[in-house]
PDB file of C-alpha atoms in Angstrom:
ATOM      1  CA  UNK A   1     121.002  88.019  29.068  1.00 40.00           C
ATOM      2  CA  UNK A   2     117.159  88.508  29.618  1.00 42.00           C
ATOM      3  CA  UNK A   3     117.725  87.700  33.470  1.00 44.00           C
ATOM      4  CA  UNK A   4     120.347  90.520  33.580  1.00 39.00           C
ATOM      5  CA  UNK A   5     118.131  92.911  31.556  1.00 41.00           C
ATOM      6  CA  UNK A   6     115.010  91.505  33.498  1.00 41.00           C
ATOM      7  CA  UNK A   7     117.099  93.000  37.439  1.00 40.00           C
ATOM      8  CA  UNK A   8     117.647  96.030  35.443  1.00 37.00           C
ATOM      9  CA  UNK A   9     114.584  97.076  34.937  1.00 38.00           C
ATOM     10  CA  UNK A  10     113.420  95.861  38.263  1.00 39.00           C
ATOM     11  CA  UNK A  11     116.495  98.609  39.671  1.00 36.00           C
ATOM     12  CA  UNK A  12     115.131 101.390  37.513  1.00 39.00           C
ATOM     13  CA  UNK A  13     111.193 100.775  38.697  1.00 37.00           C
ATOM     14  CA  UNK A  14     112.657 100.683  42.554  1.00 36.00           C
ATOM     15  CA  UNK A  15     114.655 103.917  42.014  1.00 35.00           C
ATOM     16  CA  UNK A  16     111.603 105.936  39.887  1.00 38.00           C
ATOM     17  CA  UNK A  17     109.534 105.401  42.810  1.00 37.00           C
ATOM     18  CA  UNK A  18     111.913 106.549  45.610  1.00 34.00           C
ATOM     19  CA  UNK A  19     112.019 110.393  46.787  1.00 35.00           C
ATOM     20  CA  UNK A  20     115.106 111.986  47.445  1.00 33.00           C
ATOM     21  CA  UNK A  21     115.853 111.709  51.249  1.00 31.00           C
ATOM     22  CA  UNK A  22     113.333 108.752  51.895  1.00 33.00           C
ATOM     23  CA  UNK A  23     115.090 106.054  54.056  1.00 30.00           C
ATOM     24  CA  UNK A  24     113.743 102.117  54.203  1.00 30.00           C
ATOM     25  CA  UNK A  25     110.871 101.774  56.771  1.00 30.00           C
ATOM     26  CA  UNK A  26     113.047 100.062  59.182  1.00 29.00           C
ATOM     27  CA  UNK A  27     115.612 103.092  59.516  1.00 32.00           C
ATOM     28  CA  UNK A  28     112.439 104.979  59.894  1.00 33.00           C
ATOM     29  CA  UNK A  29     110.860 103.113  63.038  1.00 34.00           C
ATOM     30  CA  UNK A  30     114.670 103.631  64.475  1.00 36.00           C
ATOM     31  CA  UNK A  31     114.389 107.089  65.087  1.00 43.00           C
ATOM     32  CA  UNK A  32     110.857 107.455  65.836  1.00 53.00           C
ATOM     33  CA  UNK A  33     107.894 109.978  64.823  1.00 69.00           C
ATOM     34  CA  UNK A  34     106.029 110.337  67.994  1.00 90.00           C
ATOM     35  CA  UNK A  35     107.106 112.089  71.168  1.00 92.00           C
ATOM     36  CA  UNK A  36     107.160 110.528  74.634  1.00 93.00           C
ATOM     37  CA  UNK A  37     107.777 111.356  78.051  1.00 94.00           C
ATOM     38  CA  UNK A  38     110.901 111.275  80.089  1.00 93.00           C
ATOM     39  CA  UNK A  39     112.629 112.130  83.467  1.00 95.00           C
ATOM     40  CA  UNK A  40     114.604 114.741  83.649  1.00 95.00           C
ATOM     41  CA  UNK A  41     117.782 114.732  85.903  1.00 95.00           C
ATOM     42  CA  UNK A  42     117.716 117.454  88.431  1.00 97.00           C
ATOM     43  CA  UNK A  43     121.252 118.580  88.969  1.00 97.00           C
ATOM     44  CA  UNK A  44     120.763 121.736  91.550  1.00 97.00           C
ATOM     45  CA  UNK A  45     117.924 123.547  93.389  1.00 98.00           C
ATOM     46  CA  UNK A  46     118.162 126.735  94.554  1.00 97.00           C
ATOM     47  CA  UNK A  47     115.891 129.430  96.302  1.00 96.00           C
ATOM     48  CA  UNK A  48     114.328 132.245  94.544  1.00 94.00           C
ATOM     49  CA  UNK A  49     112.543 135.222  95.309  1.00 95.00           C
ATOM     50  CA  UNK A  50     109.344 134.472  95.834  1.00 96.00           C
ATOM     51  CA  UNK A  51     108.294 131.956  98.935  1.00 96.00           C
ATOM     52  CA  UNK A  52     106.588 129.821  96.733  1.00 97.00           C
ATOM     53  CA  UNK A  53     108.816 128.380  94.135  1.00 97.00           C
ATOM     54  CA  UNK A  54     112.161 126.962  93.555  1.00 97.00           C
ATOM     55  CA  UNK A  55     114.411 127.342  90.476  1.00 97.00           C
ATOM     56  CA  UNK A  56     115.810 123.998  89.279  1.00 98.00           C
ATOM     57  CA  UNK A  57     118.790 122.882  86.972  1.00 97.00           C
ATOM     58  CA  UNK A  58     118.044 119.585  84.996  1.00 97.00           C
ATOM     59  CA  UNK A  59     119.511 118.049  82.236  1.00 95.00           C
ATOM     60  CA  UNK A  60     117.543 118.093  79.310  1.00 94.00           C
ATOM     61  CA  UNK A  61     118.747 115.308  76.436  1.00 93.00           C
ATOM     62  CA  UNK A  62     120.994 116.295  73.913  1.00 87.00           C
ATOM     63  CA  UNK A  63     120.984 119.757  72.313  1.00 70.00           C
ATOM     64  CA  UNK A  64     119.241 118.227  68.833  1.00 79.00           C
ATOM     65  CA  UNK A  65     116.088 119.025  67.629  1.00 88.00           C
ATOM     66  CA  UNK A  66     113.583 116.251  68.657  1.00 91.00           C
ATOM     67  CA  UNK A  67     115.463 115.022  71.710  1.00 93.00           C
ATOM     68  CA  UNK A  68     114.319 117.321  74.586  1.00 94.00           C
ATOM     69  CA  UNK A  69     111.113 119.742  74.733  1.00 93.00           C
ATOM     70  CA  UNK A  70     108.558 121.096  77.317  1.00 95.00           C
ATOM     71  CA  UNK A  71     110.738 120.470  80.919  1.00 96.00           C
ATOM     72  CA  UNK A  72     107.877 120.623  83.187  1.00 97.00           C
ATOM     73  CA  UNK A  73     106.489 119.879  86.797  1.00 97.00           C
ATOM     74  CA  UNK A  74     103.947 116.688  86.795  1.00 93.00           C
ATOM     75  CA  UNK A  75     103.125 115.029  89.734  1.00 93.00           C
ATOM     76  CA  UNK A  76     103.061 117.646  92.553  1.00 97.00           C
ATOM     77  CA  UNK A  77     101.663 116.853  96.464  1.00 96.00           C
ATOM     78  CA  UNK A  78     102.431 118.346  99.806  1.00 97.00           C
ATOM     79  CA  UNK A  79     102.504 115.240 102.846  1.00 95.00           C
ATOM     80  CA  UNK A  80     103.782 114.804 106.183  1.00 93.00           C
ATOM     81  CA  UNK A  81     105.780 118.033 105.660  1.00 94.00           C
ATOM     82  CA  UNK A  82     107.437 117.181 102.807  1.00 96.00           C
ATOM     83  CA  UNK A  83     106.792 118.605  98.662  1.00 97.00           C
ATOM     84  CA  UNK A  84     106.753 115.585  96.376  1.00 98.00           C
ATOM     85  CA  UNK A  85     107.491 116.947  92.584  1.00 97.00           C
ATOM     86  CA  UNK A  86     108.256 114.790  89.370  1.00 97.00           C
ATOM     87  CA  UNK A  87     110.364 116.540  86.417  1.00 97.00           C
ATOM     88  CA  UNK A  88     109.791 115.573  82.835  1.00 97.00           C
ATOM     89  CA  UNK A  89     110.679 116.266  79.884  1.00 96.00           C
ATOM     90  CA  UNK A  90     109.435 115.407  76.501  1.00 95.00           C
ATOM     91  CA  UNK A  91     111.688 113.524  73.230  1.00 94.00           C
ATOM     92  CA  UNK A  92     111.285 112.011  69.991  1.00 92.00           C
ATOM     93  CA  UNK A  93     114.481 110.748  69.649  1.00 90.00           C
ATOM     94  CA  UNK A  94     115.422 109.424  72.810  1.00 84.00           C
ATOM     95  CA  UNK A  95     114.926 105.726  72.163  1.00 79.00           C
ATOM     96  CA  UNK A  96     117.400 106.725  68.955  1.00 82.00           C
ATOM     97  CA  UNK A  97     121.028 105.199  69.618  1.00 82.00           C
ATOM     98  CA  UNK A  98     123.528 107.914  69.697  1.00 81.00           C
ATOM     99  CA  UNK A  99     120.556 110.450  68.860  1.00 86.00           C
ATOM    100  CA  UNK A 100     120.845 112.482  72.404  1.00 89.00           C
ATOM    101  CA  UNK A 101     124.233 111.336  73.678  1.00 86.00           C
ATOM    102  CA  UNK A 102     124.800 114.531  75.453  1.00 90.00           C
ATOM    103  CA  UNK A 103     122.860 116.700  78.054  1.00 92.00           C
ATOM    104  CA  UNK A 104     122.055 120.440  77.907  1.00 92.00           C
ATOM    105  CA  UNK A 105     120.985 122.038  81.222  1.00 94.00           C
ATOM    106  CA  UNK A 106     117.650 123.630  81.257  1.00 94.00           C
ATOM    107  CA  UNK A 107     115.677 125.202  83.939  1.00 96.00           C
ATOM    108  CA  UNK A 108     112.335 124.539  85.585  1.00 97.00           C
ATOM    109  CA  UNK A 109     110.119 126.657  88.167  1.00 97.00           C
ATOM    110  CA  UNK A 110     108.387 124.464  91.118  1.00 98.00           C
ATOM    111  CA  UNK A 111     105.965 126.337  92.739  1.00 97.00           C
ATOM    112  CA  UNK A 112     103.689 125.486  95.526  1.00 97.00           C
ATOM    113  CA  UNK A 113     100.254 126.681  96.784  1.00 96.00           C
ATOM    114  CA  UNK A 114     102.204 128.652  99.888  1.00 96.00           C
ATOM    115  CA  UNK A 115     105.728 128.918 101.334  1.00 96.00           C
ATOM    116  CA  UNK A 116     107.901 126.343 101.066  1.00 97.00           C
ATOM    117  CA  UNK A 117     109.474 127.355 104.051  1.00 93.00           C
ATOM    118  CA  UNK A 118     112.887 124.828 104.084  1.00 90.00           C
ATOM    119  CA  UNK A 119     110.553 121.975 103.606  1.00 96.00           C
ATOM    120  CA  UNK A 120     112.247 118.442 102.427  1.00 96.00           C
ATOM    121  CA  UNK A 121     111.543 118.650  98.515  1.00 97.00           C
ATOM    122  CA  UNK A 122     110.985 115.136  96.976  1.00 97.00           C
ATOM    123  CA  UNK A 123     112.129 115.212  93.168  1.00 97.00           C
ATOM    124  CA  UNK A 124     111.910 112.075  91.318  1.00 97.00           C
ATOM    125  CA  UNK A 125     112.170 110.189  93.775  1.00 94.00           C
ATOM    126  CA  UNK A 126     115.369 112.306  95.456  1.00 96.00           C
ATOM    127  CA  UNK A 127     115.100 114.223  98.643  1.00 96.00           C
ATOM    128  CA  UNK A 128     116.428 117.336  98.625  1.00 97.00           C
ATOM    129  CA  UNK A 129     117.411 119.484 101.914  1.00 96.00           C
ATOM    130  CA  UNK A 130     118.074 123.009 102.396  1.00 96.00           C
ATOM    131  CA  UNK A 131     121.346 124.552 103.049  1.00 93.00           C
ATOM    132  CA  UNK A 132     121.286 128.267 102.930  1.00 92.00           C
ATOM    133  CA  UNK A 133     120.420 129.255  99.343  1.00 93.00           C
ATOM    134  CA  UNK A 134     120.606 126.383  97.939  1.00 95.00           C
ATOM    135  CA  UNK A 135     119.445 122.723  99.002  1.00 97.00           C
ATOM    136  CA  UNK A 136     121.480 119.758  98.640  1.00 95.00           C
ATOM    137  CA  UNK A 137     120.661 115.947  98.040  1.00 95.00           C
ATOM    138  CA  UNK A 138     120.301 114.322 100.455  1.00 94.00           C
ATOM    139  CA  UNK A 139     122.934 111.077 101.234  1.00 86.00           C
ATOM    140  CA  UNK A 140     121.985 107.924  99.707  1.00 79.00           C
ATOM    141  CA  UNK A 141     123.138 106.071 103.512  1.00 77.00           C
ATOM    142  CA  UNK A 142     122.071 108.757 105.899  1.00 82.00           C
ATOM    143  CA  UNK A 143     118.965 110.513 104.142  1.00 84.00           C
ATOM    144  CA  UNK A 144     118.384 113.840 105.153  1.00 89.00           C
ATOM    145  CA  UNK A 145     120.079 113.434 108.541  1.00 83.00           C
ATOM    146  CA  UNK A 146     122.916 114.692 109.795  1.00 82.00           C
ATOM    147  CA  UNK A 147     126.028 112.351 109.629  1.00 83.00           C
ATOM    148  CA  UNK A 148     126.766 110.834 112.965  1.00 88.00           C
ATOM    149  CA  UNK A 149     130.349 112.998 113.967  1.00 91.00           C
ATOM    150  CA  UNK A 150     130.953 109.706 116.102  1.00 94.00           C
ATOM    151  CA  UNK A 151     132.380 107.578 113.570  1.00 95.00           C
ATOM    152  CA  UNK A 152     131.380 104.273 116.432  1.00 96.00           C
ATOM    153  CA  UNK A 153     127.915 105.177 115.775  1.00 93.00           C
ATOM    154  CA  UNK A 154     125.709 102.278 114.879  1.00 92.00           C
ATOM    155  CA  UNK A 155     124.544 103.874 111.688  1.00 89.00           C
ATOM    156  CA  UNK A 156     127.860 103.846 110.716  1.00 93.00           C
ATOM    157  CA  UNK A 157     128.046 100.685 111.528  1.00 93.00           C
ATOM    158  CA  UNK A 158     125.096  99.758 109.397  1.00 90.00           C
ATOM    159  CA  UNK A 159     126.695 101.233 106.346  1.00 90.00           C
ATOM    160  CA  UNK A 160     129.686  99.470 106.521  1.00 93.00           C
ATOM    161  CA  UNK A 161     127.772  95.891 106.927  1.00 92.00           C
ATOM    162  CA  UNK A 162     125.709  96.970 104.255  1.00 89.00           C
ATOM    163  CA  UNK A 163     128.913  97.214 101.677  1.00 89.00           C
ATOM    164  CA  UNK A 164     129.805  93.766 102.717  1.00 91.00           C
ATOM    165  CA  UNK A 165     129.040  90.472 100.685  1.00 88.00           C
ATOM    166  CA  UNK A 166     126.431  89.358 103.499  1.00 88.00           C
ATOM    167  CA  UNK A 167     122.742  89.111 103.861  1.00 85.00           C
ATOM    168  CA  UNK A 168     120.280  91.827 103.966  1.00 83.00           C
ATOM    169  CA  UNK A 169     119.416  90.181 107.323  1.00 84.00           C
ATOM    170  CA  UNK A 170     123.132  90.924 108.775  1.00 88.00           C
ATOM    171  CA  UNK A 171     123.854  93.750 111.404  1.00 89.00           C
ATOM    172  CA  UNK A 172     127.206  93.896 112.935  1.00 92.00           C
ATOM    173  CA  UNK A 173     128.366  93.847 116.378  1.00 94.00           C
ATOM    174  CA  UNK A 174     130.926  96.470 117.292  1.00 96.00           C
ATOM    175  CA  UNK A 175     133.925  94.250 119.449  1.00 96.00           C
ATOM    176  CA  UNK A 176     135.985  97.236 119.489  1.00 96.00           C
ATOM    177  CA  UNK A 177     136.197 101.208 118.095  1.00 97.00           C
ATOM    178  CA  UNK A 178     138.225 104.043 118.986  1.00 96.00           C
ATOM    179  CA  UNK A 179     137.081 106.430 115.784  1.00 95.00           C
ATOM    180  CA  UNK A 180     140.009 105.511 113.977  1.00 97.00           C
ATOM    181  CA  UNK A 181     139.880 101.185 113.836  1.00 98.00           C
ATOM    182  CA  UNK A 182     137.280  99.022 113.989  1.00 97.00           C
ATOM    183  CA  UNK A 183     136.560  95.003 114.516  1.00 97.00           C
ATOM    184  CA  UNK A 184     133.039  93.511 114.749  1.00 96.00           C
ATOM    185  CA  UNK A 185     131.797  90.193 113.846  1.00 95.00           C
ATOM    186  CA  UNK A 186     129.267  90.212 110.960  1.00 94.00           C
ATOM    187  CA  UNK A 187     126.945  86.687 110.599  1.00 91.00           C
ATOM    188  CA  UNK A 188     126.879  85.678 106.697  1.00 89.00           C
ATOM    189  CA  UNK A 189     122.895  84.922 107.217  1.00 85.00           C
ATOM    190  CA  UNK A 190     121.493  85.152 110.700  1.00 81.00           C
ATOM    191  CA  UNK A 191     118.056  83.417 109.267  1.00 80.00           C
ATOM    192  CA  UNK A 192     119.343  80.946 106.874  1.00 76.00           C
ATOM    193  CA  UNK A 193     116.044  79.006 107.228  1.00 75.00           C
ATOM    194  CA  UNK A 194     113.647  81.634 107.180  1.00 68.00           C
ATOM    195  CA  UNK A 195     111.231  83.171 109.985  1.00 61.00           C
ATOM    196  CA  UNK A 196     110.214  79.791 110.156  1.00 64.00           C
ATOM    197  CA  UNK A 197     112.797  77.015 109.515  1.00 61.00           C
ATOM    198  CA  UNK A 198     112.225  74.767 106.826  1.00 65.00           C
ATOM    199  CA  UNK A 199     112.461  71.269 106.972  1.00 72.00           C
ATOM    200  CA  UNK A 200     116.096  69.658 106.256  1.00 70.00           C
ATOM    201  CA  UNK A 201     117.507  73.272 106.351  1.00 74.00           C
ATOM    202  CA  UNK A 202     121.052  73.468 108.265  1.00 69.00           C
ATOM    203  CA  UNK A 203     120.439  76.662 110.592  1.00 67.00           C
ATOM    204  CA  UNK A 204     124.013  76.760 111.218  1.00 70.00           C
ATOM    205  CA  UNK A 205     125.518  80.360 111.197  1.00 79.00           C
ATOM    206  CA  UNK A 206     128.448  81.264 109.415  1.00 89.00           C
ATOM    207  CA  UNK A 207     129.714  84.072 111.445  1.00 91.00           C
ATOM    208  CA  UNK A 208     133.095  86.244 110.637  1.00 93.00           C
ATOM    209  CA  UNK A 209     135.045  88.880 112.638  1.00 95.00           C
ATOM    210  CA  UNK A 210     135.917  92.101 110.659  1.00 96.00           C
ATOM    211  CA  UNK A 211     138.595  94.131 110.529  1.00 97.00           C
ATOM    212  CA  UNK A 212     138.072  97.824 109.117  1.00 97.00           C
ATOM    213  CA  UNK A 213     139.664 101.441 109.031  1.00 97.00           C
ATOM    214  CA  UNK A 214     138.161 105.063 109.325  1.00 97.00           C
ATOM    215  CA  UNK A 215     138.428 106.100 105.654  1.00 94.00           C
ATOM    216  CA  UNK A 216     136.541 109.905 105.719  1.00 89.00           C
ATOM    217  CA  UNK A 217     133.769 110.449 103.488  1.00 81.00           C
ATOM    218  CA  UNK A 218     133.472 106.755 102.488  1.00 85.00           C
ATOM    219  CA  UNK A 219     132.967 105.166 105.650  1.00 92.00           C
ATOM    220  CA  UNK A 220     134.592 102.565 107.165  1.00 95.00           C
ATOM    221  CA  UNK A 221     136.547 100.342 104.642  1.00 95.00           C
ATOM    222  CA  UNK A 222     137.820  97.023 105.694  1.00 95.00           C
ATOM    223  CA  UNK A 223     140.804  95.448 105.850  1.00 96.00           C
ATOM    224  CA  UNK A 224     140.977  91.992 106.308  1.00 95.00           C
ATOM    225  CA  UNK A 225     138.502  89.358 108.133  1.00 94.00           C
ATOM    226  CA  UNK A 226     138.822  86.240 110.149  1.00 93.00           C
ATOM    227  CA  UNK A 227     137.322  82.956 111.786  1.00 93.00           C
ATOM    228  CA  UNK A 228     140.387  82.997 114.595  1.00 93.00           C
ATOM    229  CA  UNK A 229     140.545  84.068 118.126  1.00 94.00           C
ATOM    230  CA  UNK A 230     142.449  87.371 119.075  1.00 94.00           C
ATOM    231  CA  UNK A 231     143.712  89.306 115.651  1.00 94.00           C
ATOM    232  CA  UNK A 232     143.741  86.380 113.293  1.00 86.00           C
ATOM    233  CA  UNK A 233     145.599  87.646 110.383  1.00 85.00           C
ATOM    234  CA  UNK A 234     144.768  91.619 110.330  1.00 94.00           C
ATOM    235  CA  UNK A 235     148.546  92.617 111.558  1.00 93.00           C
ATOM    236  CA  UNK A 236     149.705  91.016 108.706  1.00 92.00           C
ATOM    237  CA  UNK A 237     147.866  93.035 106.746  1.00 93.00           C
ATOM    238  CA  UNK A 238     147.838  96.410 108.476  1.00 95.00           C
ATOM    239  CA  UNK A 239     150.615  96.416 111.169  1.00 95.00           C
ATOM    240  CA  UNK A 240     149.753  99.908 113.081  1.00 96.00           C
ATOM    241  CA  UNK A 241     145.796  98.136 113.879  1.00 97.00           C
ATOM    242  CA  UNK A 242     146.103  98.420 117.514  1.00 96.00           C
ATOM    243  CA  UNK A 243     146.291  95.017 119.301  1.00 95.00           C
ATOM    244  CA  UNK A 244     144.364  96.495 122.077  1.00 96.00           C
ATOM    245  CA  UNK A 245     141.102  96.220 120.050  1.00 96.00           C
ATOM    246  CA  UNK A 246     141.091  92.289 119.009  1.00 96.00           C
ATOM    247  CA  UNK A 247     144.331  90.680 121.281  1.00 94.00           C
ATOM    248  CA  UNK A 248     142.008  89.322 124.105  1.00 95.00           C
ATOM    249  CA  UNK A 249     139.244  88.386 121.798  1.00 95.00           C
ATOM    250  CA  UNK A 250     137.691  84.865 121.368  1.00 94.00           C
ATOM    251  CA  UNK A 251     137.046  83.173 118.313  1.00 92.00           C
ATOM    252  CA  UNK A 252     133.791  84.328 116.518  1.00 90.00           C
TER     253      UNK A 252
END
């Protein structure tokens, strides 16, 4: 009886001391007092009026108060041609789970010394090209290029070995295109040793023939591969590849 009447008083001294609304400490350091800085997403970039500046959509975090102030211009230079910009925003709650779950898009001015004149504009990171009013990111593959309209183009090539389970080292070698179908062999590693081979290190080359198909916007996307001479097993897979490309080959 005195230990029970002992934990209530205890529970009374706890709750006289407590304000209405506090929270334990630990909830507290959760969703954070101080504010820090952030990226913020750019989303579009237009042209405006005046020569000098830009008008830019990002998304700010959340629409809560404390998880998105301030979206500003930072880092700002002007090399080889090109604007570099970083956009930033400012939270307190952004480290908070569930806090800023959702975006809200906001709008920030970049403006340079003179005209920007259809200059490559860096942001975060992310070149950005103009296309009439507007500019447009550039492609993640191609950069701020023009795609190749020849879909046999070696850059397109490049792409399409870079999708593939192979070294960073690899670089394919077209056997036969017509736009539509591909084959080329790909080596797994072409320096499995290094620049310099390593003692005890097998330099053998595993090297595969691959079979792909034209597929628009994404690039070439393959079909089947094979260690074989001629088609190996790619008319199994696709019957209308055309023989024509792979019949007379040799093995790989």
């Amino acid at each position: 009886m005195r230990r029970l009447a002992a934990a209530l008083l205890c529970l009374a001294a706890l709750v006289s001391c407590a304000e209405p609304g506090d929270v334990p400490s630990s909830a507290g350091s959760a969703t954070g007092t101080s504010w820090a800085t952030y990226q913020a997403d750019v989303t579009a970039v237009r042209v405006s009026a005046d020569p000098r500046s830009l008008s830019l959509t990002v998304a700010l975090l959340g629409d809560a108060d404390g998880c998105s102030r301030h979206p500003r211009i930072t880092y700002f230079t002007e090399e080889n041609n090109r604007i570099y910009a970083n956009v930033v925003q400012d939270s307190r709650l952004s480290g908070t789970v569930g806090a800023c779950s959702t975006h809200t898009p906001g709008e920030v001015t970049l403006t340079a010394p003179g005209p920007i004149a259809g200059r490559i504009v860096v942001l975060n990171q992310e070149p950005w090209k103009r296309d009439g009013a507007e500019y447009r990111r550039c492609d993640a593959a191609f950069g701020c290029d023009p795609m190749p309209t020849d879909h046999c183009d070696p850059a397109w090539i490049s792409v399409a070995v870079r999708g593939m389970d192979v070294s960073r080292h690899s670089t394919g070698s077209t056997e036969g295109c017509d736009g539509r179908w591909l084959v080329m062999t790909v080596p797994f590693d072409p320096v499995p040793c290094g620049a310099e081979a390593r003692p005890g290190c097998d330099a053998s080359v595993n090297v595969r023939r691959h079979f792909l198909r034209w597929a628009g916007q994404r690039g070439w996307a393959p079909i089947a591969s094979s260690t074989e001479a001629g088609c190996g097993r790619v008319l199994t897979t696709e019957p209308a590849f055309p023989r024509k490309l792979c019949a007379d080959l040799p093995k790989p």
